[in-house]
JSON list of C-alpha atoms in Angstrom, two decimals:
[
{"chain": "A", "resi": 1, "resn": "UNK", "atom": "CA", "xyz": [94.40, 106.59, 126.10]},
{"chain": "A", "resi": 2, "resn": "UNK", "atom": "CA", "xyz": [95.18, 107.24, 122.57]},
{"chain": "A", "resi": 3, "resn": "UNK", "atom": "CA", "xyz": [96.74, 105.29, 119.99]},
{"chain": "A", "resi": 4, "resn": "UNK", "atom": "CA", "xyz": [98.34, 106.13, 116.71]},
{"chain": "A", "resi": 5, "resn": "UNK", "atom": "CA", "xyz": [99.19, 103.80, 113.77]},
{"chain": "A", "resi": 6, "resn": "UNK", "atom": "CA", "xyz": [102.28, 104.76, 111.78]},
{"chain": "A", "resi": 7, "resn": "UNK", "atom": "CA", "xyz": [103.33, 102.95, 108.66]},
{"chain": "A", "resi": 8, "resn": "UNK", "atom": "CA", "xyz": [106.77, 101.45, 108.88]},
{"chain": "A", "resi": 9, "resn": "UNK", "atom": "CA", "xyz": [108.20, 100.78, 105.40]},
{"chain": "A", "resi": 10, "resn": "UNK", "atom": "CA", "xyz": [111.01, 98.49, 104.49]},
{"chain": "A", "resi": 11, "resn": "UNK", "atom": "CA", "xyz": [113.43, 98.87, 101.64]},
{"chain": "A", "resi": 12, "resn": "UNK", "atom": "CA", "xyz": [116.34, 96.94, 100.10]},
{"chain": "A", "resi": 13, "resn": "UNK", "atom": "CA", "xyz": [119.02, 99.61, 100.24]},
{"chain": "A", "resi": 14, "resn": "UNK", "atom": "CA", "xyz": [117.35, 102.64, 98.93]},
{"chain": "A", "resi": 15, "resn": "UNK", "atom": "CA", "xyz": [115.46, 103.74, 102.18]},
{"chain": "A", "resi": 16, "resn": "UNK", "atom": "CA", "xyz": [117.28, 107.08, 102.20]},
{"chain": "A", "resi": 17, "resn": "UNK", "atom": "CA", "xyz": [116.33, 107.86, 98.53]},
{"chain": "A", "resi": 18, "resn": "UNK", "atom": "CA", "xyz": [112.79, 106.86, 99.36]},
{"chain": "A", "resi": 19, "resn": "UNK", "atom": "CA", "xyz": [112.44, 108.91, 102.53]},
{"chain": "A", "resi": 20, "resn": "UNK", "atom": "CA", "xyz": [114.01, 111.91, 100.88]},
{"chain": "A", "resi": 21, "resn": "UNK", "atom": "CA", "xyz": [111.43, 111.61, 98.14]},
{"chain": "A", "resi": 22, "resn": "UNK", "atom": "CA", "xyz": [108.57, 111.42, 100.65]},
{"chain": "A", "resi": 23, "resn": "UNK", "atom": "CA", "xyz": [110.20, 114.44, 102.34]},
{"chain": "A", "resi": 24, "resn": "UNK", "atom": "CA", "xyz": [110.11, 116.46, 99.17]},
{"chain": "A", "resi": 25, "resn": "UNK", "atom": "CA", "xyz": [106.31, 115.67, 98.93]},
{"chain": "A", "resi": 26, "resn": "UNK", "atom": "CA", "xyz": [105.20, 116.04, 102.53]},
{"chain": "A", "resi": 27, "resn": "UNK", "atom": "CA", "xyz": [107.79, 118.54, 103.78]},
{"chain": "A", "resi": 28, "resn": "UNK", "atom": "CA", "xyz": [108.39, 118.75, 107.61]},
{"chain": "A", "resi": 29, "resn": "UNK", "atom": "CA", "xyz": [111.40, 117.20, 109.23]},
{"chain": "A", "resi": 30, "resn": "UNK", "atom": "CA", "xyz": [113.34, 113.91, 108.43]},
{"chain": "A", "resi": 31, "resn": "UNK", "atom": "CA", "xyz": [115.60, 112.00, 110.72]},
{"chain": "A", "resi": 32, "resn": "UNK", "atom": "CA", "xyz": [117.71, 109.27, 109.45]},
{"chain": "A", "resi": 33, "resn": "UNK", "atom": "CA", "xyz": [119.93, 106.92, 111.34]},
{"chain": "A", "resi": 34, "resn": "UNK", "atom": "CA", "xyz": [122.34, 104.49, 109.66]},
{"chain": "A", "resi": 35, "resn": "UNK", "atom": "CA", "xyz": [123.50, 101.16, 110.94]},
{"chain": "A", "resi": 36, "resn": "UNK", "atom": "CA", "xyz": [126.97, 102.71, 111.24]},
{"chain": "A", "resi": 37, "resn": "UNK", "atom": "CA", "xyz": [125.42, 105.51, 113.62]},
{"chain": "A", "resi": 38, "resn": "UNK", "atom": "CA", "xyz": [124.23, 102.68, 115.92]},
{"chain": "A", "resi": 39, "resn": "UNK", "atom": "CA", "xyz": [127.50, 100.76, 115.51]},
{"chain": "A", "resi": 40, "resn": "UNK", "atom": "CA", "xyz": [125.29, 97.91, 114.39]},
{"chain": "A", "resi": 41, "resn": "UNK", "atom": "CA", "xyz": [126.83, 97.36, 110.87]},
{"chain": "A", "resi": 42, "resn": "UNK", "atom": "CA", "xyz": [127.99, 93.67, 110.43]},
{"chain": "A", "resi": 43, "resn": "UNK", "atom": "CA", "xyz": [130.06, 94.73, 107.49]},
{"chain": "A", "resi": 44, "resn": "UNK", "atom": "CA", "xyz": [131.11, 97.69, 105.37]},
{"chain": "A", "resi": 45, "resn": "UNK", "atom": "CA", "xyz": [128.18, 97.06, 103.03]},
{"chain": "A", "resi": 46, "resn": "UNK", "atom": "CA", "xyz": [125.64, 97.84, 105.79]},
{"chain": "A", "resi": 47, "resn": "UNK", "atom": "CA", "xyz": [127.25, 101.01, 107.27]},
{"chain": "A", "resi": 48, "resn": "UNK", "atom": "CA", "xyz": [125.27, 103.55, 105.04]},
{"chain": "A", "resi": 49, "resn": "UNK", "atom": "CA", "xyz": [121.97, 101.31, 105.14]},
{"chain": "A", "resi": 50, "resn": "UNK", "atom": "CA", "xyz": [119.12, 103.14, 107.14]},
{"chain": "A", "resi": 51, "resn": "UNK", "atom": "CA", "xyz": [118.57, 101.50, 110.34]},
{"chain": "A", "resi": 52, "resn": "UNK", "atom": "CA", "xyz": [115.65, 103.90, 111.26]},
{"chain": "A", "resi": 53, "resn": "UNK", "atom": "CA", "xyz": [114.17, 106.94, 109.76]},
{"chain": "A", "resi": 54, "resn": "UNK", "atom": "CA", "xyz": [111.07, 109.17, 110.65]},
{"chain": "A", "resi": 55, "resn": "UNK", "atom": "CA", "xyz": [109.37, 111.76, 108.51]},
{"chain": "A", "resi": 56, "resn": "UNK", "atom": "CA", "xyz": [106.98, 114.07, 110.31]},
{"chain": "A", "resi": 57, "resn": "UNK", "atom": "CA", "xyz": [105.28, 115.86, 107.46]},
{"chain": "A", "resi": 58, "resn": "UNK", "atom": "CA", "xyz": [104.08, 119.34, 107.79]},
{"chain": "A", "resi": 59, "resn": "UNK", "atom": "CA", "xyz": [100.36, 118.38, 107.31]},
{"chain": "A", "resi": 60, "resn": "UNK", "atom": "CA", "xyz": [100.47, 115.68, 109.86]},
{"chain": "A", "resi": 61, "resn": "UNK", "atom": "CA", "xyz": [101.75, 112.68, 107.68]},
{"chain": "A", "resi": 62, "resn": "UNK", "atom": "CA", "xyz": [104.11, 110.36, 109.66]},
{"chain": "A", "resi": 63, "resn": "UNK", "atom": "CA", "xyz": [106.20, 107.65, 108.00]},
{"chain": "A", "resi": 64, "resn": "UNK", "atom": "CA", "xyz": [108.86, 105.51, 109.39]},
{"chain": "A", "resi": 65, "resn": "UNK", "atom": "CA", "xyz": [111.27, 103.27, 107.32]},
{"chain": "A", "resi": 66, "resn": "UNK", "atom": "CA", "xyz": [114.39, 101.24, 107.20]},
{"chain": "A", "resi": 67, "resn": "UNK", "atom": "CA", "xyz": [116.60, 99.13, 104.95]},
{"chain": "A", "resi": 68, "resn": "UNK", "atom": "CA", "xyz": [116.56, 95.32, 105.38]},
{"chain": "A", "resi": 69, "resn": "UNK", "atom": "CA", "xyz": [120.02, 94.60, 106.81]},
{"chain": "A", "resi": 70, "resn": "UNK", "atom": "CA", "xyz": [120.52, 92.18, 103.80]},
{"chain": "A", "resi": 71, "resn": "UNK", "atom": "CA", "xyz": [119.18, 94.18, 100.78]},
{"chain": "A", "resi": 72, "resn": "UNK", "atom": "CA", "xyz": [118.74, 90.92, 98.78]},
{"chain": "A", "resi": 73, "resn": "UNK", "atom": "CA", "xyz": [116.26, 89.75, 101.40]},
{"chain": "A", "resi": 74, "resn": "UNK", "atom": "CA", "xyz": [113.82, 92.54, 100.67]},
{"chain": "A", "resi": 75, "resn": "UNK", "atom": "CA", "xyz": [110.65, 91.83, 98.99]},
{"chain": "A", "resi": 76, "resn": "UNK", "atom": "CA", "xyz": [108.82, 94.91, 97.94]},
{"chain": "A", "resi": 77, "resn": "UNK", "atom": "CA", "xyz": [104.94, 95.29, 98.16]},
{"chain": "A", "resi": 78, "resn": "UNK", "atom": "CA", "xyz": [103.26, 92.88, 100.32]},
{"chain": "A", "resi": 79, "resn": "UNK", "atom": "CA", "xyz": [99.92, 93.35, 102.09]},
{"chain": "A", "resi": 80, "resn": "UNK", "atom": "CA", "xyz": [100.51, 96.85, 103.27]},
{"chain": "A", "resi": 81, "resn": "UNK", "atom": "CA", "xyz": [99.06, 100.07, 101.53]},
{"chain": "A", "resi": 82, "resn": "UNK", "atom": "CA", "xyz": [99.47, 103.58, 102.76]},
{"chain": "A", "resi": 83, "resn": "UNK", "atom": "CA", "xyz": [96.04, 105.41, 102.84]},
{"chain": "A", "resi": 84, "resn": "UNK", "atom": "CA", "xyz": [96.00, 109.27, 102.64]},
{"chain": "A", "resi": 85, "resn": "UNK", "atom": "CA", "xyz": [93.03, 111.23, 103.35]},
{"chain": "A", "resi": 86, "resn": "UNK", "atom": "CA", "xyz": [92.46, 114.98, 103.71]},
{"chain": "A", "resi": 87, "resn": "UNK", "atom": "CA", "xyz": [91.57, 118.13, 101.62]},
{"chain": "A", "resi": 88, "resn": "UNK", "atom": "CA", "xyz": [91.37, 118.05, 97.96]},
{"chain": "A", "resi": 89, "resn": "UNK", "atom": "CA", "xyz": [94.18, 120.77, 97.49]},
{"chain": "A", "resi": 90, "resn": "UNK", "atom": "CA", "xyz": [96.84, 118.76, 99.22]},
{"chain": "A", "resi": 91, "resn": "UNK", "atom": "CA", "xyz": [95.79, 115.46, 98.23]},
{"chain": "A", "resi": 92, "resn": "UNK", "atom": "CA", "xyz": [95.80, 116.31, 94.42]},
{"chain": "A", "resi": 93, "resn": "UNK", "atom": "CA", "xyz": [99.33, 117.47, 94.79]},
{"chain": "A", "resi": 94, "resn": "UNK", "atom": "CA", "xyz": [100.40, 114.51, 96.66]},
{"chain": "A", "resi": 95, "resn": "UNK", "atom": "CA", "xyz": [98.75, 112.14, 94.21]},
{"chain": "A", "resi": 96, "resn": "UNK", "atom": "CA", "xyz": [100.63, 113.82, 91.27]},
{"chain": "A", "resi": 97, "resn": "UNK", "atom": "CA", "xyz": [103.93, 113.38, 93.05]},
{"chain": "A", "resi": 98, "resn": "UNK", "atom": "CA", "xyz": [103.50, 109.88, 94.47]},
{"chain": "A", "resi": 99, "resn": "UNK", "atom": "CA", "xyz": [102.18, 108.45, 91.01]},
{"chain": "A", "resi": 100, "resn": "UNK", "atom": "CA", "xyz": [105.03, 110.07, 89.07]},
{"chain": "A", "resi": 101, "resn": "UNK", "atom": "CA", "xyz": [107.34, 107.35, 87.76]},
{"chain": "A", "resi": 102, "resn": "UNK", "atom": "CA", "xyz": [105.20, 104.68, 89.47]},
{"chain": "A", "resi": 103, "resn": "UNK", "atom": "CA", "xyz": [102.12, 102.69, 88.32]},
{"chain": "A", "resi": 104, "resn": "UNK", "atom": "CA", "xyz": [98.77, 104.06, 88.57]},
{"chain": "A", "resi": 105, "resn": "UNK", "atom": "CA", "xyz": [96.51, 101.08, 89.37]},
{"chain": "A", "resi": 106, "resn": "UNK", "atom": "CA", "xyz": [93.25, 103.07, 89.69]},
{"chain": "A", "resi": 107, "resn": "UNK", "atom": "CA", "xyz": [93.17, 106.64, 88.30]},
{"chain": "A", "resi": 108, "resn": "UNK", "atom": "CA", "xyz": [92.45, 109.46, 90.68]},
{"chain": "A", "resi": 109, "resn": "UNK", "atom": "CA", "xyz": [88.90, 110.36, 89.80]},
{"chain": "A", "resi": 110, "resn": "UNK", "atom": "CA", "xyz": [85.43, 110.53, 91.25]},
{"chain": "A", "resi": 111, "resn": "UNK", "atom": "CA", "xyz": [84.55, 107.03, 92.81]},
{"chain": "A", "resi": 112, "resn": "UNK", "atom": "CA", "xyz": [81.09, 105.27, 93.05]},
{"chain": "A", "resi": 113, "resn": "UNK", "atom": "CA", "xyz": [80.97, 106.39, 96.66]},
{"chain": "A", "resi": 114, "resn": "UNK", "atom": "CA", "xyz": [81.38, 110.02, 95.68]},
{"chain": "A", "resi": 115, "resn": "UNK", "atom": "CA", "xyz": [84.97, 110.67, 96.69]},
{"chain": "A", "resi": 116, "resn": "UNK", "atom": "CA", "xyz": [87.97, 111.49, 94.62]},
{"chain": "A", "resi": 117, "resn": "UNK", "atom": "CA", "xyz": [89.93, 108.31, 94.98]},
{"chain": "A", "resi": 118, "resn": "UNK", "atom": "CA", "xyz": [93.01, 106.84, 93.24]},
{"chain": "A", "resi": 119, "resn": "UNK", "atom": "CA", "xyz": [95.53, 104.01, 93.91]},
{"chain": "A", "resi": 120, "resn": "UNK", "atom": "CA", "xyz": [99.04, 103.79, 92.78]},
{"chain": "A", "resi": 121, "resn": "UNK", "atom": "CA", "xyz": [102.40, 102.01, 93.55]},
{"chain": "A", "resi": 122, "resn": "UNK", "atom": "CA", "xyz": [105.16, 104.58, 93.60]},
{"chain": "A", "resi": 123, "resn": "UNK", "atom": "CA", "xyz": [108.56, 104.11, 92.01]},
{"chain": "A", "resi": 124, "resn": "UNK", "atom": "CA", "xyz": [109.84, 102.55, 95.39]},
{"chain": "A", "resi": 125, "resn": "UNK", "atom": "CA", "xyz": [107.09, 99.91, 95.40]},
{"chain": "A", "resi": 126, "resn": "UNK", "atom": "CA", "xyz": [104.93, 101.48, 98.17]},
{"chain": "A", "resi": 127, "resn": "UNK", "atom": "CA", "xyz": [101.22, 101.21, 97.40]},
{"chain": "A", "resi": 128, "resn": "UNK", "atom": "CA", "xyz": [99.24, 104.39, 98.08]},
{"chain": "A", "resi": 129, "resn": "UNK", "atom": "CA", "xyz": [95.43, 104.79, 98.46]},
{"chain": "A", "resi": 130, "resn": "UNK", "atom": "CA", "xyz": [94.50, 108.54, 98.08]},
{"chain": "A", "resi": 131, "resn": "UNK", "atom": "CA", "xyz": [90.87, 109.51, 99.03]},
{"chain": "A", "resi": 132, "resn": "UNK", "atom": "CA", "xyz": [89.07, 112.86, 99.20]},
{"chain": "A", "resi": 133, "resn": "UNK", "atom": "CA", "xyz": [85.77, 112.21, 100.90]},
{"chain": "A", "resi": 134, "resn": "UNK", "atom": "CA", "xyz": [82.88, 113.90, 99.23]},
{"chain": "A", "resi": 135, "resn": "UNK", "atom": "CA", "xyz": [82.02, 117.16, 100.85]},
{"chain": "A", "resi": 136, "resn": "UNK", "atom": "CA", "xyz": [85.45, 117.52, 102.44]},
{"chain": "A", "resi": 137, "resn": "UNK", "atom": "CA", "xyz": [86.78, 121.09, 102.38]},
{"chain": "A", "resi": 138, "resn": "UNK", "atom": "CA", "xyz": [89.07, 121.87, 99.38]}
]
């Protein structure tokens, strides 16, 4: 048996914009289903909100996301961080795009454990940990 963990992000009315942003970074395919598509909108304000979305990035990154049905109830951040690992060439580009317009909480640089590592909160409030293990192919 195998198992896979996939981050499921929640947004307060801008899930489509966030997922399209992540799609521009990770490429691949993006599927978006609205509350209207599922006939689950409780009022007109919910029709275009994202009920479910899935990004299958070209390099294997998979993210899912939705809007909270009541955007005012959304609380960004929380106790979840998305960790990215891989080769330096990809991760350096991902880091640049994810941190642009966000807040760098730990600059992308050589860490005490020998890896290139950085932490940021992107412009949508998602925390990213980017780590290139020492000796990983570049």
